Tab-separated table of C-alpha atoms and ligand atoms in Angstrom:
chain	number	residue	atom	x	y	z
A	30	UNK	CA	0.492	-43.242	-10.765
A	31	UNK	CA	1.480	-42.983	-14.400
A	32	UNK	CA	0.736	-39.265	-14.520
A	33	UNK	CA	2.702	-38.769	-11.331
A	34	UNK	CA	5.775	-40.413	-12.975
A	35	UNK	CA	5.389	-38.279	-16.123
A	36	UNK	CA	5.217	-35.254	-13.895
A	37	UNK	CA	8.377	-36.149	-12.084
A	38	UNK	CA	10.218	-36.724	-15.337
A	39	UNK	CA	9.104	-33.345	-16.675
A	40	UNK	CA	10.278	-31.674	-13.518
A	41	UNK	CA	13.673	-33.281	-13.766
A	42	UNK	CA	13.886	-32.443	-17.474
A	43	UNK	CA	13.082	-28.805	-16.938
A	44	UNK	CA	15.391	-28.562	-13.967
A	45	UNK	CA	18.251	-29.995	-16.032
A	46	UNK	CA	17.721	-27.267	-18.685
A	47	UNK	CA	17.920	-24.374	-16.216
A	48	UNK	CA	21.130	-22.465	-16.310
A	49	UNK	CA	22.177	-21.459	-12.803
A	50	UNK	CA	23.793	-18.219	-13.947
A	51	UNK	CA	20.685	-16.848	-15.699
A	52	UNK	CA	18.073	-17.240	-12.946
A	53	UNK	CA	15.550	-14.238	-12.979
A	54	UNK	CA	16.189	-12.142	-9.898
A	55	UNK	CA	12.567	-10.956	-9.600
A	56	UNK	CA	9.615	-13.153	-10.695
A	57	UNK	CA	6.131	-11.676	-10.598
A	58	UNK	CA	3.067	-13.891	-10.782
A	59	UNK	CA	-0.559	-13.124	-11.466
A	60	UNK	CA	-2.155	-16.065	-9.643
A	61	UNK	CA	-5.287	-16.518	-11.667
A	62	UNK	CA	-7.863	-19.227	-12.248
A	63	UNK	CA	-8.862	-20.284	-8.709
A	64	UNK	CA	-12.600	-19.875	-9.507
A	65	UNK	CA	-12.372	-21.896	-12.738
A	66	UNK	CA	-10.352	-24.620	-10.991
A	67	UNK	CA	-13.143	-24.923	-8.428
A	68	UNK	CA	-15.913	-24.827	-10.991
A	69	UNK	CA	-14.419	-27.600	-12.987
A	70	UNK	CA	-14.654	-29.790	-9.866
A	71	UNK	CA	-18.146	-28.688	-8.799
A	72	UNK	CA	-16.581	-26.924	-5.769
A	73	UNK	CA	-17.215	-23.464	-4.365
A	74	UNK	CA	-14.902	-20.574	-5.476
A	75	UNK	CA	-13.723	-20.416	-1.892
A	76	UNK	CA	-12.370	-23.924	-2.211
A	77	UNK	CA	-10.327	-22.737	-5.244
A	78	UNK	CA	-8.891	-19.872	-3.169
A	79	UNK	CA	-8.078	-22.297	-0.395
A	80	UNK	CA	-6.151	-24.544	-2.747
A	81	UNK	CA	-4.247	-21.532	-3.984
A	82	UNK	CA	-2.369	-21.442	-0.707
A	83	UNK	CA	-0.787	-24.799	-1.434
A	84	UNK	CA	0.414	-23.527	-4.794
A	85	UNK	CA	1.943	-20.463	-3.105
A	86	UNK	CA	3.841	-22.704	-0.614
A	87	UNK	CA	5.167	-24.861	-3.487
A	88	UNK	CA	6.225	-21.738	-5.454
A	89	UNK	CA	7.953	-20.173	-2.468
A	90	UNK	CA	9.932	-23.388	-1.849
A	91	UNK	CA	10.904	-23.673	-5.487
A	92	UNK	CA	12.103	-20.073	-5.631
A	93	UNK	CA	14.242	-20.633	-2.554
A	94	UNK	CA	15.871	-23.711	-4.088
A	95	UNK	CA	16.438	-21.971	-7.427
A	96	UNK	CA	17.950	-18.928	-5.696
A	97	UNK	CA	15.345	-16.446	-6.974
A	98	UNK	CA	15.723	-13.297	-4.900
A	99	UNK	CA	12.270	-11.722	-5.156
A	100	UNK	CA	8.844	-13.232	-5.719
A	101	UNK	CA	5.939	-10.885	-6.161
A	102	UNK	CA	2.493	-12.450	-6.002
A	103	UNK	CA	-0.675	-10.671	-7.022
A	104	UNK	CA	-3.175	-11.910	-4.445
A	105	UNK	CA	-5.917	-9.244	-4.444
A	106	UNK	CA	-6.376	-6.252	-6.723
A	107	UNK	CA	-8.121	-2.992	-5.771
A	108	UNK	CA	-10.662	-4.070	-8.399
A	109	UNK	CA	-11.322	-7.386	-6.722
A	110	UNK	CA	-13.083	-5.488	-3.932
A	111	UNK	CA	-16.006	-5.184	-6.393
A	112	UNK	CA	-16.606	-8.938	-6.290
A	113	UNK	CA	-19.652	-10.117	-4.244
A	114	UNK	CA	-19.132	-9.297	-0.523
A	115	UNK	CA	-19.363	-12.953	0.323
A	116	UNK	CA	-16.314	-13.865	-1.871
A	117	UNK	CA	-14.337	-10.852	-0.596
A	118	UNK	CA	-15.029	-11.838	3.024
A	119	UNK	CA	-14.031	-15.456	2.327
A	120	UNK	CA	-10.804	-14.242	0.779
A	121	UNK	CA	-10.065	-12.061	3.763
A	122	UNK	CA	-10.749	-14.959	6.102
A	123	UNK	CA	-8.344	-17.127	4.068
A	124	UNK	CA	-5.640	-14.457	4.154
A	125	UNK	CA	-6.113	-14.328	7.960
A	126	UNK	CA	-5.828	-18.100	8.289
A	127	UNK	CA	-2.864	-18.354	5.969
A	128	UNK	CA	-0.965	-15.630	7.870
A	129	UNK	CA	-1.651	-17.566	11.108
A	130	UNK	CA	-0.466	-20.861	9.794
A	131	UNK	CA	2.375	-19.832	7.479
A	132	UNK	CA	4.260	-17.113	9.438
A	133	UNK	CA	6.377	-19.508	11.476
A	134	UNK	CA	7.258	-21.465	8.339
A	135	UNK	CA	8.252	-18.372	6.369
A	136	UNK	CA	10.361	-17.274	9.279
A	137	UNK	CA	12.116	-20.644	9.511
A	138	UNK	CA	12.756	-20.796	5.784
A	139	UNK	CA	14.480	-17.385	5.677
A	140	UNK	CA	11.724	-15.620	3.738
A	141	UNK	CA	11.318	-11.898	4.194
A	142	UNK	CA	7.619	-11.241	3.838
A	143	UNK	CA	6.563	-7.731	2.624
A	144	UNK	CA	3.387	-6.287	1.184
A	145	UNK	CA	2.551	-3.826	-1.559
A	146	UNK	CA	-0.877	-2.211	-1.681
A	147	UNK	CA	-3.219	-0.183	0.558
A	148	UNK	CA	-3.651	-2.406	3.615
A	149	UNK	CA	-5.714	0.384	5.266
A	150	UNK	CA	-8.648	-0.538	3.051
A	151	UNK	CA	-8.849	-3.961	4.719
A	152	UNK	CA	-10.351	-4.737	8.122
A	153	UNK	CA	-7.960	-3.482	10.944
A	154	UNK	CA	-7.439	-6.926	12.408
A	155	UNK	CA	-6.381	-8.321	9.070
A	156	UNK	CA	-4.014	-5.464	8.157
A	157	UNK	CA	-2.469	-5.877	11.633
A	158	UNK	CA	-1.833	-9.606	10.891
A	159	UNK	CA	-0.134	-8.686	7.649
A	160	UNK	CA	2.064	-6.203	9.530
A	161	UNK	CA	2.834	-8.850	12.202
A	162	UNK	CA	4.111	-11.273	9.550
A	163	UNK	CA	6.180	-8.475	7.939
A	164	UNK	CA	7.684	-7.699	11.315
A	165	UNK	CA	8.241	-11.375	12.288
A	166	UNK	CA	10.234	-12.066	9.076
A	167	UNK	CA	12.031	-8.700	8.683
A	168	UNK	CA	15.482	-10.070	9.573
A	169	UNK	CA	15.345	-12.740	6.770
A	170	UNK	CA	17.054	-12.335	3.421
A	171	UNK	CA	16.984	-15.588	1.510
A	172	UNK	CA	13.893	-14.741	-0.533
A	173	UNK	CA	11.734	-11.613	-0.445
A	174	UNK	CA	8.065	-12.567	-0.834
A	175	UNK	CA	6.214	-9.458	-1.969
A	176	UNK	CA	2.509	-10.081	-1.393
A	177	UNK	CA	0.468	-7.586	-3.464
A	178	UNK	CA	-2.807	-7.119	-1.723
A	179	UNK	CA	-5.271	-4.231	-2.205
A	180	UNK	CA	-2.801	-3.450	-5.018
A	181	UNK	CA	-3.105	-1.900	-8.408
A	182	UNK	CA	-0.336	-0.651	-10.656
A	183	UNK	CA	-2.031	2.634	-11.456
A	184	UNK	CA	-2.780	3.282	-7.793
A	185	UNK	CA	0.926	2.655	-7.008
A	186	UNK	CA	1.936	5.270	-9.630
A	187	UNK	CA	-0.713	7.731	-8.459
A	188	UNK	CA	0.561	7.349	-4.895
A	189	UNK	CA	4.151	8.042	-6.140
A	190	UNK	CA	2.894	11.184	-7.881
A	191	UNK	CA	1.161	12.348	-4.760
A	192	UNK	CA	4.306	11.831	-2.680
A	193	UNK	CA	6.403	13.732	-5.233
A	194	UNK	CA	3.904	16.564	-5.324
A	195	UNK	CA	4.284	16.846	-1.507
A	196	UNK	CA	8.067	17.068	-1.941
A	197	UNK	CA	7.598	19.819	-4.527
A	198	UNK	CA	5.193	21.695	-2.273
A	199	UNK	CA	7.665	21.466	0.571
A	200	UNK	CA	10.431	22.760	-1.651
A	201	UNK	CA	12.495	19.536	-1.461
A	202	UNK	CA	12.572	19.118	-5.273
A	203	UNK	CA	11.878	21.394	-8.231
A	204	UNK	CA	9.368	20.027	-10.849
A	205	UNK	CA	11.934	20.387	-13.732
A	206	UNK	CA	14.296	17.991	-11.877
A	207	UNK	CA	11.788	15.144	-11.543
A	208	UNK	CA	13.148	12.069	-13.349
A	209	UNK	CA	12.191	8.456	-13.638
A	210	UNK	CA	14.348	7.555	-10.685
A	211	UNK	CA	12.348	9.947	-8.446
A	212	UNK	CA	9.131	8.042	-9.386
A	213	UNK	CA	10.937	4.701	-8.821
A	214	UNK	CA	11.971	5.889	-5.341
A	215	UNK	CA	8.354	6.522	-4.414
A	216	UNK	CA	6.998	3.062	-5.381
A	217	UNK	CA	6.236	0.470	-2.764
A	218	UNK	CA	9.615	-0.936	-1.624
A	219	UNK	CA	11.953	1.074	-3.858
A	220	UNK	CA	14.704	-1.403	-3.034
A	221	UNK	CA	13.090	-4.122	-5.146
A	222	UNK	CA	14.556	-4.606	-8.620
A	223	UNK	CA	12.374	-4.431	-11.733
A	224	UNK	CA	10.599	-7.692	-12.547
A	225	UNK	CA	12.424	-9.923	-14.904
A	226	UNK	CA	9.743	-12.423	-15.563
A	227	UNK	CA	5.921	-12.056	-15.293
A	228	UNK	CA	3.971	-15.346	-15.194
A	229	UNK	CA	0.186	-15.332	-15.543
A	230	UNK	CA	-1.742	-18.534	-15.033
A	231	UNK	CA	-5.192	-19.532	-16.333
A	232	UNK	CA	-4.656	-18.650	-19.946
A	233	UNK	CA	-5.629	-14.974	-19.747
A	234	UNK	CA	-3.219	-12.746	-21.539
A	235	UNK	CA	-3.403	-9.406	-19.859
A	236	UNK	CA	-1.706	-7.505	-17.185
A	237	UNK	CA	-4.868	-6.548	-15.169
A	238	UNK	CA	-3.211	-3.484	-13.703
A	239	UNK	CA	-0.360	-5.353	-12.076
A	240	UNK	CA	3.106	-3.728	-11.436
A	241	UNK	CA	2.904	-1.346	-14.369
A	242	UNK	CA	6.170	0.453	-13.616
A	243	UNK	CA	8.333	-2.539	-12.827
A	244	UNK	CA	7.125	-4.658	-15.633
A	245	UNK	CA	8.482	-2.271	-18.257
A	246	UNK	CA	10.967	-4.770	-19.628
A	247	UNK	CA	9.798	-7.983	-18.000
A	248	UNK	CA	9.518	-11.126	-20.152
A	249	UNK	CA	5.871	-12.174	-20.298
A	250	UNK	CA	4.890	-15.823	-19.937
A	251	UNK	CA	1.353	-17.135	-20.107
A	252	UNK	CA	0.342	-20.638	-19.145
A	253	UNK	CA	-3.091	-22.289	-19.282
A	254	UNK	CA	-2.410	-23.972	-15.931
A	255	UNK	CA	-4.906	-22.832	-13.357
A	256	UNK	CA	-3.195	-21.366	-10.231
A	257	UNK	CA	-4.259	-24.113	-7.756
A	258	UNK	CA	-2.508	-26.647	-10.006
A	259	UNK	CA	0.667	-24.561	-10.470
A	260	UNK	CA	3.607	-26.826	-9.574
A	261	UNK	CA	7.391	-26.652	-9.416
A	262	UNK	CA	7.463	-28.150	-12.907
A	263	UNK	CA	5.475	-25.181	-14.212
A	264	UNK	CA	7.786	-22.660	-12.553
A	265	UNK	CA	10.842	-24.465	-14.006
A	266	UNK	CA	9.262	-24.551	-17.471
A	267	UNK	CA	8.654	-20.783	-17.246
A	268	UNK	CA	12.258	-20.148	-16.302
A	269	UNK	CA	13.529	-22.333	-19.156
A	270	UNK	CA	11.393	-20.301	-21.562
A	271	UNK	CA	12.679	-17.085	-19.978
A	272	UNK	CA	16.303	-18.128	-20.405
A	273	UNK	CA	15.674	-18.734	-24.109
A	274	UNK	CA	14.487	-15.136	-24.701
A	275	UNK	CA	16.774	-12.509	-26.085
A	276	UNK	CA	16.390	-9.542	-23.756
A	277	UNK	CA	17.546	-6.534	-25.794
A	278	UNK	CA	16.245	-3.590	-23.746
A	279	UNK	CA	15.897	-1.619	-26.988
A	280	UNK	CA	19.392	-2.278	-28.152
A	281	UNK	CA	20.653	-4.613	-30.870
A	282	UNK	CA	21.683	-8.090	-29.721
B	328	IPE	C1	-7.503	-15.444	-8.780
B	328	IPE	O1	-8.444	-16.373	-9.147
B	328	IPE	C2	-7.653	-15.018	-7.355
B	328	IPE	C3	-8.111	-13.572	-7.237
B	328	IPE	C4	-8.296	-12.763	-8.199
B	328	IPE	C5	-8.352	-13.127	-5.850
B	328	IPE	P1	-9.925	-15.896	-9.609
B	328	IPE	O2	-10.799	-15.770	-8.480
B	328	IPE	O3	-9.798	-14.650	-10.484
B	328	IPE	O4	-10.327	-17.151	-10.546
B	328	IPE	P2	-11.080	-17.078	-11.956
B	328	IPE	O5	-10.315	-16.143	-12.843
B	328	IPE	O6	-12.476	-16.584	-11.633
B	328	IPE	O7	-11.050	-18.473	-12.412
B	329	IPE	C1	-5.995	-10.427	-11.432
B	329	IPE	O1	-6.916	-11.401	-11.628
B	329	IPE	C2	-5.860	-10.153	-9.945
B	329	IPE	C3	-5.251	-11.207	-9.161
B	329	IPE	C4	-4.790	-12.345	-9.571
B	329	IPE	C5	-5.141	-10.929	-7.716
B	329	IPE	P1	-8.442	-11.054	-11.953
B	329	IPE	O2	-9.161	-12.382	-12.117
B	329	IPE	O3	-8.952	-10.100	-10.989
B	329	IPE	O4	-8.287	-10.304	-13.360
B	329	IPE	P2	-9.267	-10.132	-14.592
B	329	IPE	O5	-10.589	-9.610	-14.043
B	329	IPE	O6	-9.447	-11.482	-15.243
B	329	IPE	O7	-8.578	-9.206	-15.535
B	330	MG	MG1	-9.522	-14.300	-12.387
């Protein structure tokens, strides 16, 4: 009870510190630590992944109420496919279940659900479910939830290079005219703004091949909190820290 009260106070304190005019437009999160969360409790890794869904729900709701426009969540990297088949299958099963149970809710909340990554690598039935949720929420505009599955930053850039090479081969663009904006136009969902704030949970301080292009000038925020425990209070704390940074973009402040 006491810890609950402290937590409520912290949430209110952080919320009071947030300036409404400086809310990051695009927050990207590396949701890490599900396995360690489970291990600490003597539970299976799958149980940690299952609890991660609750943290996603909380974070989506908090982003809506704070008026964040884009939330990118790293849910499965192209490297994660090299985990034991049993864990990968369990993750796929959880994605499937979550899409089943959460789609109506996302739709009702005004969330536009999109994906970044190579869905074709996943079982057909699962990639179809991802596409169904994308389709069901496509008219929404309150918050864009960009779920990064079968995603890696280098793969995204390689894919952009491949697409550009096709344009060159077809005579649509000359190599000497290729600029940064041409690459940006070939990323997944070119309409998304660059990430303003990157949050990584679980205490690891690395990018792990996430969003390499769009993170170029993001503020980086690392928290020891394990993803299943990530709460509204943690998001608000990260935004308070973000608002205290001096974003210079190479210039002099
Ligand atoms: C993040 O949690 C979820 C995925 C990468 C799919 P982990 O499964 O990496 O949890 P830890 O890092 O082993 O604790
Ligand atoms: C990054 O976490 C990928 C996701 C959160 C989906 P990992 O747990 O796979 O990253 P490393 O192996 O610690 O770098
Ligand atoms: Mg991890």
